[in-house]
Short mmCIF file of C-alpha atoms and ligand atoms in Angstrom, two decimals:
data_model
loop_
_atom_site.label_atom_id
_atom_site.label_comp_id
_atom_site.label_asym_id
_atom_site.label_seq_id
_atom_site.Cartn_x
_atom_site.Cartn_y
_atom_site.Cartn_z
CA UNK N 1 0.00 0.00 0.00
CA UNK N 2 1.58 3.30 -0.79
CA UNK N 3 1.63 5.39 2.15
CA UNK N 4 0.51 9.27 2.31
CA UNK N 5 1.66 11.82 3.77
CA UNK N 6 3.08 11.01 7.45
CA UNK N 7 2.12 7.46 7.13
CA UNK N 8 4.87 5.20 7.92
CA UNK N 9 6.24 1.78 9.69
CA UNK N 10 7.51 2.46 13.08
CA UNK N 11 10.03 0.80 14.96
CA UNK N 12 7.58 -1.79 16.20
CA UNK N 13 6.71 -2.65 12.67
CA UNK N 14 2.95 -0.85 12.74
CA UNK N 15 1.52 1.43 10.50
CA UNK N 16 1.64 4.85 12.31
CA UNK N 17 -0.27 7.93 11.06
CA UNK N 18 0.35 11.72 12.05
CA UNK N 19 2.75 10.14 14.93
CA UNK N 20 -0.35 8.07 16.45
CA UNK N 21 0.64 3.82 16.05
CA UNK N 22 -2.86 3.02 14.27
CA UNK N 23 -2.83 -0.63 16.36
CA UNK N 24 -3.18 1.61 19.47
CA UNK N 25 -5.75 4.15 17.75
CA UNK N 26 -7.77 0.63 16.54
CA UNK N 27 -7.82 -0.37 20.58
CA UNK N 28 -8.37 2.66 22.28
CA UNK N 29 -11.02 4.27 19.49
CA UNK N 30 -12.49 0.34 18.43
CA UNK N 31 -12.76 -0.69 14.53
CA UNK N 32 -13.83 0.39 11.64
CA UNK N 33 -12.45 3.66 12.93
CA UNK N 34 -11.68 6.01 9.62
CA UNK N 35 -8.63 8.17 10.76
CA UNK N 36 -7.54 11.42 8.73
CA UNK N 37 -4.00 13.10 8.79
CA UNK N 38 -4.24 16.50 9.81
CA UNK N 39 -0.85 17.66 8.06
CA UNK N 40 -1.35 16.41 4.66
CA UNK N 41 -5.34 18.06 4.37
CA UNK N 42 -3.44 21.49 5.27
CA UNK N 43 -0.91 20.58 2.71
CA UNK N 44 -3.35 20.10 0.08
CA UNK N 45 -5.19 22.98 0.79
CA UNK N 46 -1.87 24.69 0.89
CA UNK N 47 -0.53 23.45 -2.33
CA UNK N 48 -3.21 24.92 -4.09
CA UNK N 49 -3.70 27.91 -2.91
CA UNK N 50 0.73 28.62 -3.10
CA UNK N 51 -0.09 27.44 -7.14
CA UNK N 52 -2.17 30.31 -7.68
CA UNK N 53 -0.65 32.46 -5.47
CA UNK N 54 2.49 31.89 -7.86
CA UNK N 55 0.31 32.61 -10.76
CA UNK N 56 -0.95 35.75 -10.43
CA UNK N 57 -4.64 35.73 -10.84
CA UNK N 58 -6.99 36.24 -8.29
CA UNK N 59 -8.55 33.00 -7.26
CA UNK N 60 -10.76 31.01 -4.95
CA UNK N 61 -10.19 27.32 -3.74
CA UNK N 62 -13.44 26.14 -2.39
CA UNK N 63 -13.47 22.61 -0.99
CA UNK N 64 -16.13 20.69 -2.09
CA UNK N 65 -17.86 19.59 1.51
CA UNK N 66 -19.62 16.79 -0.11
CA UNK N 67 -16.51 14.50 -0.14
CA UNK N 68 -15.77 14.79 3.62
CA UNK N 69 -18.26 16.94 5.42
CA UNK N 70 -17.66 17.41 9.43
CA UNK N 71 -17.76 20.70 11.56
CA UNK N 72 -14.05 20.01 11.86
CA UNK N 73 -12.98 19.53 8.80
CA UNK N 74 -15.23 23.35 7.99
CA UNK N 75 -12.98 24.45 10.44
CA UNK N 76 -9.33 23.35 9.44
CA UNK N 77 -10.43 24.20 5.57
CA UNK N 78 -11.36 27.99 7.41
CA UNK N 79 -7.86 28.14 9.02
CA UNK N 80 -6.42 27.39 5.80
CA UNK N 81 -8.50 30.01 3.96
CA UNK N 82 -10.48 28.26 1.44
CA UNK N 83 -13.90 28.96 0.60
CA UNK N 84 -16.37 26.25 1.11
CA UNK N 85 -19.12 24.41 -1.57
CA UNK N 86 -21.95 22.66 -0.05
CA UNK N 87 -24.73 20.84 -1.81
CA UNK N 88 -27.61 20.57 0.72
CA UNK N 89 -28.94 22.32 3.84
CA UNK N 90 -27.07 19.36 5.96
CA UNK N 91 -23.47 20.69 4.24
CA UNK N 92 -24.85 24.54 4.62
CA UNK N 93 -25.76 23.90 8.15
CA UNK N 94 -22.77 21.97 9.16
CA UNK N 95 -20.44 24.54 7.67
CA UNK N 96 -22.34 27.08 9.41
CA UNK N 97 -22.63 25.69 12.97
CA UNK N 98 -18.41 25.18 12.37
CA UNK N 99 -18.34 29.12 12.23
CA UNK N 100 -17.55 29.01 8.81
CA UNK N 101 -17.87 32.65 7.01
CA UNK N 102 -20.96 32.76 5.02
CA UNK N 103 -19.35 34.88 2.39
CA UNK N 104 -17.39 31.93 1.78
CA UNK N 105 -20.04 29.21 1.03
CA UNK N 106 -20.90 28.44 -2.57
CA UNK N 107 -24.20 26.68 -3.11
CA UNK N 108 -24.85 23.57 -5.52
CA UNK N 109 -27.32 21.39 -6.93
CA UNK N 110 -29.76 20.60 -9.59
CA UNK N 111 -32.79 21.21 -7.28
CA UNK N 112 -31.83 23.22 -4.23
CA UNK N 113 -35.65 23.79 -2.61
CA UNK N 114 -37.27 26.74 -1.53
CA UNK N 115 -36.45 26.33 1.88
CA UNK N 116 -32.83 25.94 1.17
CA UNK N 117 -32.45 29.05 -1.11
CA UNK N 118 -34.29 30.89 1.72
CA UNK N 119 -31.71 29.57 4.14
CA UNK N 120 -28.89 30.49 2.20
CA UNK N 121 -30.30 33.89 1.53
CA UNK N 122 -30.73 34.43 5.57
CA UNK N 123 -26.99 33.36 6.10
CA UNK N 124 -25.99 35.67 3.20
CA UNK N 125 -23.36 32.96 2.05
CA UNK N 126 -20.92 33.93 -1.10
CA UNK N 127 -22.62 32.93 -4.03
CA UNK N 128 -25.40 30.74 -5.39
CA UNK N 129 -24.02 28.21 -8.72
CA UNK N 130 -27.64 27.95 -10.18
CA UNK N 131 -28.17 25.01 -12.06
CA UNK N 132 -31.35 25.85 -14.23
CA UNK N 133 -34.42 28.15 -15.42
CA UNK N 134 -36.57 27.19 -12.68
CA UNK N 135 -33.97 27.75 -10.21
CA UNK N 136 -33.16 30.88 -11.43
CA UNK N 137 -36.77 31.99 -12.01
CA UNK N 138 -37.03 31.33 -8.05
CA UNK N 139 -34.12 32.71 -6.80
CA UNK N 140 -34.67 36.18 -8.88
CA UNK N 141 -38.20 36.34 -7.00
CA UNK N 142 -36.81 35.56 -3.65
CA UNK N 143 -34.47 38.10 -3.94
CA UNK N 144 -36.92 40.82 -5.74
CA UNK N 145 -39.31 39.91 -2.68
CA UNK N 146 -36.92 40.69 0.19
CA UNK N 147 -34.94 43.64 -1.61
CA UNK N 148 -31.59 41.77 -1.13
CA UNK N 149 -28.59 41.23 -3.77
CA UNK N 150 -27.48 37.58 -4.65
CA UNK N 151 -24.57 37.11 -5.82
CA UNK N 152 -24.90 34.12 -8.53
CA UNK N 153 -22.65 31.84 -11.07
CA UNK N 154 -24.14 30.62 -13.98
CA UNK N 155 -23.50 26.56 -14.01
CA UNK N 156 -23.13 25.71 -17.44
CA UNK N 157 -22.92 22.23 -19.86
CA UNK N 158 -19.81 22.63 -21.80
CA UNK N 159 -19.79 19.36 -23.41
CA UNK N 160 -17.13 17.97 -22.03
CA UNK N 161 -16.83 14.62 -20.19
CA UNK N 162 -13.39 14.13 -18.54
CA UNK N 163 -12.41 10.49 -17.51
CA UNK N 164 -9.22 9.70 -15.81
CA UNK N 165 -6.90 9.51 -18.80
CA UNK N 166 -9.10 10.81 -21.52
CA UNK N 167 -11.45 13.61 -22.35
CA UNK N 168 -14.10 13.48 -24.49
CA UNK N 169 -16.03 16.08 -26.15
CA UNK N 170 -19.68 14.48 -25.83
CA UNK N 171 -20.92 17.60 -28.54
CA UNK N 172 -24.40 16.96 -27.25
CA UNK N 173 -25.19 18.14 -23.95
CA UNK N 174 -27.57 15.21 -22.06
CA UNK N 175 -26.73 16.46 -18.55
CA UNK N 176 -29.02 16.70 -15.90
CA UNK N 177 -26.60 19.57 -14.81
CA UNK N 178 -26.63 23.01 -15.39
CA UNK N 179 -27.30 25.04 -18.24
CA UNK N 180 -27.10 24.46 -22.33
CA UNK N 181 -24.21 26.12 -24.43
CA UNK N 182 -25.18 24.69 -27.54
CA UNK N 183 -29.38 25.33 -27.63
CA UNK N 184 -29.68 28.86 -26.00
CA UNK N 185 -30.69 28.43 -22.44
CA UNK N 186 -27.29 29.44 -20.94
CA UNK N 187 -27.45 33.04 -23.02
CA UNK N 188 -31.34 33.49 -21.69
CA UNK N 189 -30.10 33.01 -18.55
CA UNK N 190 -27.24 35.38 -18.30
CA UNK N 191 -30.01 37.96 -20.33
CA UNK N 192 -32.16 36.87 -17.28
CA UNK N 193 -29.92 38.17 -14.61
CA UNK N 194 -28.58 41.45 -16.59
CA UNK N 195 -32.46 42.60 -16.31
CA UNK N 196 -32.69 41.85 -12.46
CA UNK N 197 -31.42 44.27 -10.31
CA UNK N 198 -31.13 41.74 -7.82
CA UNK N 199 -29.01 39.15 -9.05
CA UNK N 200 -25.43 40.36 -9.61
CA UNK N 201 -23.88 37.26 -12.02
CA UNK N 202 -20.52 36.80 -11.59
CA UNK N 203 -19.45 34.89 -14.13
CA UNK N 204 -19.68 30.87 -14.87
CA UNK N 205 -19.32 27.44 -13.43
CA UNK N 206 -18.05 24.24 -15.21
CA UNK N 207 -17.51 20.62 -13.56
CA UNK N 208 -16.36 17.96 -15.79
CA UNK N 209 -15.51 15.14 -13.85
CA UNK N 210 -14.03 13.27 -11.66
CA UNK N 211 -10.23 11.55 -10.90
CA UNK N 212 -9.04 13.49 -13.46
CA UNK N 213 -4.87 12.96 -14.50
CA UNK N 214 -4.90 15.29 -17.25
CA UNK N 215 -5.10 18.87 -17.90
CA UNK N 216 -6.33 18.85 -21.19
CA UNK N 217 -10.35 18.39 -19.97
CA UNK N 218 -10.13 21.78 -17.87
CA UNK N 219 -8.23 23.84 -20.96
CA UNK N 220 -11.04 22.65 -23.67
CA UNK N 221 -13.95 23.61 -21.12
CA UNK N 222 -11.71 27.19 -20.27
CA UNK N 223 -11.89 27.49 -24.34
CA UNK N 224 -15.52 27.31 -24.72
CA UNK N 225 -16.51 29.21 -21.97
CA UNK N 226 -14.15 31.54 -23.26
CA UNK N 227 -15.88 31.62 -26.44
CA UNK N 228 -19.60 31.84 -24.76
CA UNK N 229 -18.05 34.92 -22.17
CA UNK N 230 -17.13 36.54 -25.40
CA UNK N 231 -19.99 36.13 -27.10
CA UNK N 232 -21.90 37.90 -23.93
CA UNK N 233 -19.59 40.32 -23.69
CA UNK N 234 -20.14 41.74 -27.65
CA UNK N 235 -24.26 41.24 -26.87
CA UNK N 236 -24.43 42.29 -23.13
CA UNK N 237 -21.24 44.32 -22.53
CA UNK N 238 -21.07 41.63 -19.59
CA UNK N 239 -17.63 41.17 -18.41
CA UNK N 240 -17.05 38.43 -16.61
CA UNK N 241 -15.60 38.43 -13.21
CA UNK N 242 -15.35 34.89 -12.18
CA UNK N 243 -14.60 31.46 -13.67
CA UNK N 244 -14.61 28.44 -12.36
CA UNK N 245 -13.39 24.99 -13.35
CA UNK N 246 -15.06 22.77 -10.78
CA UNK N 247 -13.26 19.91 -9.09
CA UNK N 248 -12.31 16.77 -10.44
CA UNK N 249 -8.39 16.49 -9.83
CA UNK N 250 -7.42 13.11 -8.81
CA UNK N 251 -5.26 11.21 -6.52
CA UNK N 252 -3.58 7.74 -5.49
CA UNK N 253 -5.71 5.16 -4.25
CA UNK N 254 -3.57 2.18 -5.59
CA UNK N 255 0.20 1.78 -6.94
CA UNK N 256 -0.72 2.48 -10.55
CA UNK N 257 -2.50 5.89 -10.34
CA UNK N 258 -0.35 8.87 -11.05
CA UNK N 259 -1.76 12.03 -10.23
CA UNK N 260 -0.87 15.37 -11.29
CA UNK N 261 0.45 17.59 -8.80
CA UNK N 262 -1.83 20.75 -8.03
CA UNK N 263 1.08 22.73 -9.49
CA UNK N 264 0.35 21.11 -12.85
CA UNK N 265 -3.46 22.12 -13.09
CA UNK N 266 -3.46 25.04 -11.57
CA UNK N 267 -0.65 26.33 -14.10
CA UNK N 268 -2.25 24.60 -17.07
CA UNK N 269 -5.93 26.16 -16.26
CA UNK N 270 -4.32 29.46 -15.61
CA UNK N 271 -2.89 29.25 -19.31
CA UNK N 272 -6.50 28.37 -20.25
CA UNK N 273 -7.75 31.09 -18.87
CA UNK N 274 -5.44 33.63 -20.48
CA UNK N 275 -5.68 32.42 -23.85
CA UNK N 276 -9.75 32.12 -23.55
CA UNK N 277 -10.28 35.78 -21.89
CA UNK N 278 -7.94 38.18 -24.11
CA UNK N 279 -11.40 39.99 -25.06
CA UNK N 280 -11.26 41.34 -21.71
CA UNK N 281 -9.30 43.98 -20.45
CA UNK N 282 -9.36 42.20 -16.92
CA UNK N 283 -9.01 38.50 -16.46
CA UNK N 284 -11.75 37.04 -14.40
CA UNK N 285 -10.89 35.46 -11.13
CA UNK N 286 -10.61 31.56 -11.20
CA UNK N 287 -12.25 29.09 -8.65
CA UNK N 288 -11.36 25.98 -8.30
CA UNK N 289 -13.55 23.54 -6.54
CA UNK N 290 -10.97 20.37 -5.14
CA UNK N 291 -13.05 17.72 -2.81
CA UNK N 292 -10.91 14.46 -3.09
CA UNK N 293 -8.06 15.61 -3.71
CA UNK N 294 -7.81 17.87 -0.43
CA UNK N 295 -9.04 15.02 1.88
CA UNK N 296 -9.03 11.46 -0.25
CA UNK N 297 -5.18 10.37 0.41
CA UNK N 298 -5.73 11.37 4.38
CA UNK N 299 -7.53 9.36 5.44
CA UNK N 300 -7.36 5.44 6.33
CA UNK N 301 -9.54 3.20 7.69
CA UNK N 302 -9.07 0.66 10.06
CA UNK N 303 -10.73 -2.61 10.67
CA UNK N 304 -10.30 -5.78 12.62
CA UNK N 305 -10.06 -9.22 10.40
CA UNK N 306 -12.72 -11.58 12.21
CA UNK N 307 -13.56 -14.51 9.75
CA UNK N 308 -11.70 -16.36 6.50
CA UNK N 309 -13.22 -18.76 4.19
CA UNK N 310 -10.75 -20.87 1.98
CA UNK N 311 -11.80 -22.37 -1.19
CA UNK N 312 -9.00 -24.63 -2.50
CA UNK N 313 -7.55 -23.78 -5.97
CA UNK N 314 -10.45 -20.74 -6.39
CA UNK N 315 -10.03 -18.20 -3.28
CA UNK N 316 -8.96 -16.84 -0.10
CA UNK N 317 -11.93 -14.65 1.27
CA UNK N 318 -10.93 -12.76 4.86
CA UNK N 319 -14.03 -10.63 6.05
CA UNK N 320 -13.31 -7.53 7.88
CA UNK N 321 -16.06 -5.52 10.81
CA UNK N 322 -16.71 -3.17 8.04
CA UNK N 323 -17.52 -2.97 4.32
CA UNK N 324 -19.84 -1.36 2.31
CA UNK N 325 -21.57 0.63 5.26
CA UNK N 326 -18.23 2.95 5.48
CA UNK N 327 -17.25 2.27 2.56
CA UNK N 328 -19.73 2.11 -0.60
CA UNK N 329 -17.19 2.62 -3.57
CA UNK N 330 -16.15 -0.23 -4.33
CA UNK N 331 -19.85 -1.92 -4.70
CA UNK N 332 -21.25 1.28 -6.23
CA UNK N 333 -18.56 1.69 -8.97
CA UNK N 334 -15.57 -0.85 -9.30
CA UNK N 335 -13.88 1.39 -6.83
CA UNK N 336 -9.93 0.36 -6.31
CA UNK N 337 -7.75 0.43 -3.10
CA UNK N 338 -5.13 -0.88 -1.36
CA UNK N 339 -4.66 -2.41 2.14
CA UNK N 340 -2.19 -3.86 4.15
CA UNK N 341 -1.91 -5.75 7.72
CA UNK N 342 -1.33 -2.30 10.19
CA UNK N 343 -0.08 -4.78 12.98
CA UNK N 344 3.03 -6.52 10.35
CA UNK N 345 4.03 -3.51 8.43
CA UNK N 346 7.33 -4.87 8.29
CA UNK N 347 6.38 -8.06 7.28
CA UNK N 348 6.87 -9.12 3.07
CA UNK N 349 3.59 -10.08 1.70
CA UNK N 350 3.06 -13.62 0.69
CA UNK N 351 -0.43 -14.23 -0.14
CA UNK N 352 -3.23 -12.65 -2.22
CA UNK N 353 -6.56 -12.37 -0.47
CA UNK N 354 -9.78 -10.97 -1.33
CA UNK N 355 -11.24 -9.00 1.19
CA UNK N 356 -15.10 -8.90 2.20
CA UNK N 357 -17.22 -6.37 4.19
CA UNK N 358 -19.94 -7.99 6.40
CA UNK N 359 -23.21 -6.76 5.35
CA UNK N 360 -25.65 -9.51 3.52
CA UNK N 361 -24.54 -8.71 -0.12
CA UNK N 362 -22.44 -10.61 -2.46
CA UNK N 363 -21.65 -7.60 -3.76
CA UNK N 364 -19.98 -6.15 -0.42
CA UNK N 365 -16.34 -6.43 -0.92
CA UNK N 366 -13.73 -3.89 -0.31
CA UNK N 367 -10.79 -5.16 -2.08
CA UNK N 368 -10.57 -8.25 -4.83
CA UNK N 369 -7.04 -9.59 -5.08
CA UNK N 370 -4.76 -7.99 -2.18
CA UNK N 371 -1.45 -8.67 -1.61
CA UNK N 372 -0.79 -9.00 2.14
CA UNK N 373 1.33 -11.17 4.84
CA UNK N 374 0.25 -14.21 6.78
CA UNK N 375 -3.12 -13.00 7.72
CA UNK N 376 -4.46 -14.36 11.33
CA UNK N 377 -7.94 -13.38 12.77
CA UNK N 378 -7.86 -10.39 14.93
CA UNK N 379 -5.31 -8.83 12.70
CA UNK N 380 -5.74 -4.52 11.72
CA UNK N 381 -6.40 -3.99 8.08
CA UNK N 382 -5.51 -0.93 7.17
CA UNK N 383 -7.02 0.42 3.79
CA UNK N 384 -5.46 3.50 2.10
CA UNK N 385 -7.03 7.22 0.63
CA UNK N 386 -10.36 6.82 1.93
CA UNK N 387 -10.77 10.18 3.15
CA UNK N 388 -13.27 11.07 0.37
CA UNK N 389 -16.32 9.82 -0.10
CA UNK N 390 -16.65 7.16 2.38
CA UNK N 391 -17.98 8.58 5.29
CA UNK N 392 -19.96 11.09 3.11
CA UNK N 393 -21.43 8.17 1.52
CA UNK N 394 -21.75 5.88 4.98
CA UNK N 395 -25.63 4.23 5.48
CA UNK N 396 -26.63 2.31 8.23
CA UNK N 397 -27.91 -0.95 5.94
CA UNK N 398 -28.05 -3.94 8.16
CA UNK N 399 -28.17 -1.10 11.07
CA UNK N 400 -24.56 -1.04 11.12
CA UNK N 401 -23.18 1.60 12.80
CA UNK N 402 -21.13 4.49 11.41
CA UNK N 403 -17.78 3.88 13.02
CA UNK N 404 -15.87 7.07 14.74
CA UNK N 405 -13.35 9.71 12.87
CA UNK N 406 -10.38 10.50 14.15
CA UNK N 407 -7.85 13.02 13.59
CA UNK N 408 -4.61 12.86 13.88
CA UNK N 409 -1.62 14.76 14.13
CA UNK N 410 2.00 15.22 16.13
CA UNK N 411 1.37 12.01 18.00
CA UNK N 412 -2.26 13.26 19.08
CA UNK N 413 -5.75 11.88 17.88
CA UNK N 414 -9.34 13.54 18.28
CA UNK N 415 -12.61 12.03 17.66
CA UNK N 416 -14.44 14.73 15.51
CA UNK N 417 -17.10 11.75 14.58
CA UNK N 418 -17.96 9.84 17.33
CA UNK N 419 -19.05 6.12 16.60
CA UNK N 420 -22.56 5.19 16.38
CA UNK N 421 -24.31 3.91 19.23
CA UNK N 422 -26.85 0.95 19.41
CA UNK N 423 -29.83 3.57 20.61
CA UNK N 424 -28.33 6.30 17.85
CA UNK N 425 -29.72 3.56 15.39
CA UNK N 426 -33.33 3.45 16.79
CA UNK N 427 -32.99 7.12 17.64
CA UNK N 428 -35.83 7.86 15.31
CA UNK N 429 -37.83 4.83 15.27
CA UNK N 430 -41.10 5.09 16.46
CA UNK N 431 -43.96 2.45 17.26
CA UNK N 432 -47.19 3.89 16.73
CA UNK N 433 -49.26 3.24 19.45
CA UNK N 434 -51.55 1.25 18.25
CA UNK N 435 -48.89 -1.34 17.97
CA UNK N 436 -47.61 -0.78 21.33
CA UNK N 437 -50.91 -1.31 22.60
CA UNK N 438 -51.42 -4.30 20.42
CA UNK N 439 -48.42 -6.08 22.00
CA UNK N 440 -49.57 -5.07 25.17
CA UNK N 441 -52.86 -6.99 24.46
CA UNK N 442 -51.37 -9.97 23.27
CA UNK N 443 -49.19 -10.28 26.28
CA UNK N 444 -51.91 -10.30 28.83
CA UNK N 445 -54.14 -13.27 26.75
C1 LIG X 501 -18.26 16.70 -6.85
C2 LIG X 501 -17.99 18.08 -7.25
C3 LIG X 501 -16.75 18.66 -6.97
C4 LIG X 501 -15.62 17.92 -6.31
O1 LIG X 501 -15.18 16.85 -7.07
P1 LIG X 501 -13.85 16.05 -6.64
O2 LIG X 501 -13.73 14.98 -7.66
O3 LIG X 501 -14.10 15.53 -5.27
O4 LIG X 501 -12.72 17.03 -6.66
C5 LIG X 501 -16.58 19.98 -7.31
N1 LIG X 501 -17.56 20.69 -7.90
C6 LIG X 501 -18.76 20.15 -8.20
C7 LIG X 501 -19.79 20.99 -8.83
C8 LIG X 501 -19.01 18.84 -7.89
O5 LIG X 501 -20.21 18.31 -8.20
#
């Protein structure tokens, strides 16, 4: 398993993150326990906002919540002074309650409801991406109603779908994000908010993709929303202020993946954006909107082997406390990582094992294929970069509980999840009484 950032064996041959041995954090916090280095999220965040601070443009890097959202996690992305995206009034009010500045927040989604637009209009957060006419019909009558200026980004469909080692230009737009470049709706819109005096637009919002190693994705999208910001500059003398790329920049979750450094995109999308935007006398200011790739490689998560099934000549299953609950990647999409024994990190590996979660599903393995030592029961799996989207994505099926997040750092670890309990999972289960009664009745014949 390739280790991250302060990850390393220690002289007792165990996995140690942030200075913590992860065999002691797996006793004192229990398993599946998902720990997160502190130092390497503040190096990410870091390393992308030193790229554009070496660039010259004015920028914004907003973490995208949705990959790792906890009040601590708002806070350490505040310290580092990133801006914040959230996609929901869970992310909004988590981000809030952290202390995080509302001018900050950027707000997502293909169908925000009323009652979410209202509560992002209360908290007076940074900007609204709108995704679509009906959205944007809304929002201009919310803010016409209460006299108050919005701040918005147009979220538009550049036609671009960026894979991890290709791009391809789709031409045809069937997204059920944002709006149209090719049939109209994203010019209507932009005429939409130059006639409200309440919405002040920005600029525009692209997001092509995901676990992206290439630059060449983010330059084609800069291109053509070059092209559409200069086509409503000649109609609308509408200069744009801000541009931004999305998220989408990928990282290491097994031996083969090479990911670009921030460096690399940041430079390449800065290029982008000054070839696109020489129609303006001003360049716009970029956002960039990383969620995996600030969190993803941080975190680990523990769990405890407990069973092993052997089937001569066709496979060695070991089943681990966890699975799918904590980790639904792999099931959902062919999702790849990489483990190794936390308790024999010193130990040469000399067996391949496929490892299962515990939930009733065929389907519910973590890892096909792993190369590992001698396992034994009671051993501590360790499984690498699942800081993103794992606990973001965590359900309770079979009532499994979410397990506790730690962070670590300097030889120090903090819950900032705590585990489940037994009553958190009938915490809002409720008999209607009529069937309490009806028990009660059966009982006393
Ligand atoms: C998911 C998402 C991101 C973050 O994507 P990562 O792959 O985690 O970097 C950024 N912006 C938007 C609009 C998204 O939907």
């Amino acid at each position: 398993m390739y280790l991250h950032g302060t990850s390393r064996i220690n002289e007792r041959g165990h996995l140690e993150i942030g200075g913590c041995d992860t065999v002691q954090l797996a006793k004192q916090f229990g398993t599946p326990l998902y720990v997160l280095d502190e130092q390497l999220i503040r190096e990410r965040c870091r390393a992308y906002v030193r790229a554009f601070q070496q660039s010259g443009v004015d920028f914004q890097v907003a973490y995208a919540s949705k990959a790792l959202s906890t009040m601590a996690i708002c806070r350490i992305v505040d310290e580092e002074g990133l801006s914040l995206d959230v996609v929901s009034d869970g992310e909004l009010y988590t981000a809030l309650k952290a202390g995080f500045p509302a001018g900050r927040i950027h707000f997502h989604g293909n169908n925000k409801t009323p009652e979410e637009l209202k509560m992002a209009l209360d908290a007076k957060i940074g900007c609204i991406v709108v995704d679509n006419s009906t959205e944007l019909k809304l929002l201009r009558s919310m803010a016409t109603k209460r006299s108050q200026q919005v701040d918005v980004l147009l979220r538009l469909t550049p036609g671009i779908e960026a894979h991890t080692h290709e791009y391809i230009q789709t031409g045809q737009e069937d997204s059920k994000f944002g709006f149209s470049l090719a049939n109209g709706h994203a010019l209507q819109a932009v005429e939409t908010c130059q006639r409200s005096s309440y919405l002040r637009l920005l600029g525009f919002h692209c997001h092509i993709g995901s676990q992206i190693f290439d630059v060449r994705g983010y330059q084609v999208a800069m291109e053509k929303i070059g092209q559409f910001a200069s086509k409503c500059y000649e109609r609308y003398d509408f200069t744009t202020r801000v541009i931004n790329v999305g998220g989408g920049f990928g990282i290491r979750y097994v031996e083969g993946d090479r990911p670009l450094s921030p460096d690399a995109y940041v430079s390449a999308i800065v290029d982008g954006l000054k070839a696109s935007f020489s129609h303006q006398s001003e360049l716009p200011a970029v956002w960039i909107e990383p969620g995996r790739s600030i969190v993803g490689e941080a975190g680990t998560t523990l769990y405890t082997v407990g069973t092993e099934k052997r089937i001569p000549g066709i496979r060695h299953y070991i089943a681990v406390d966890g699975g799918m609950t904590d980790n639904p990647r792999p099931a959902l999409y062919q999702a790849k990582y990489d483990a190794m024994l936390a308790n024999k990190g010193n130990q040469t590996n000399r067996q391949v094992v496929s490892v299962a979660g515990k939930c009733c599903e065929s389907g519910d393995m973590l890892i096909w294929d792993c190369a590992l030592p001698e396992v034994e029961i009671g051993d501590i799996l360790a499984v690498g970069a699942t800081g993103a989207y794992n606990y973001s994505m965590a359900s309770n099926y079979n009532r499994i509980r979410k397990p506790a997040v730690v962070l670590v750092r300097d030889g120090k670890a903090d819950v900032i999840v705590k585990r489940e309990t037994l009553d958190d999972i009938i915490a809002h289960d409720v008999i209607p009484e009529r069937l309490a009664n009806d028990i009660a009745l059966s009982r006393q014949e």
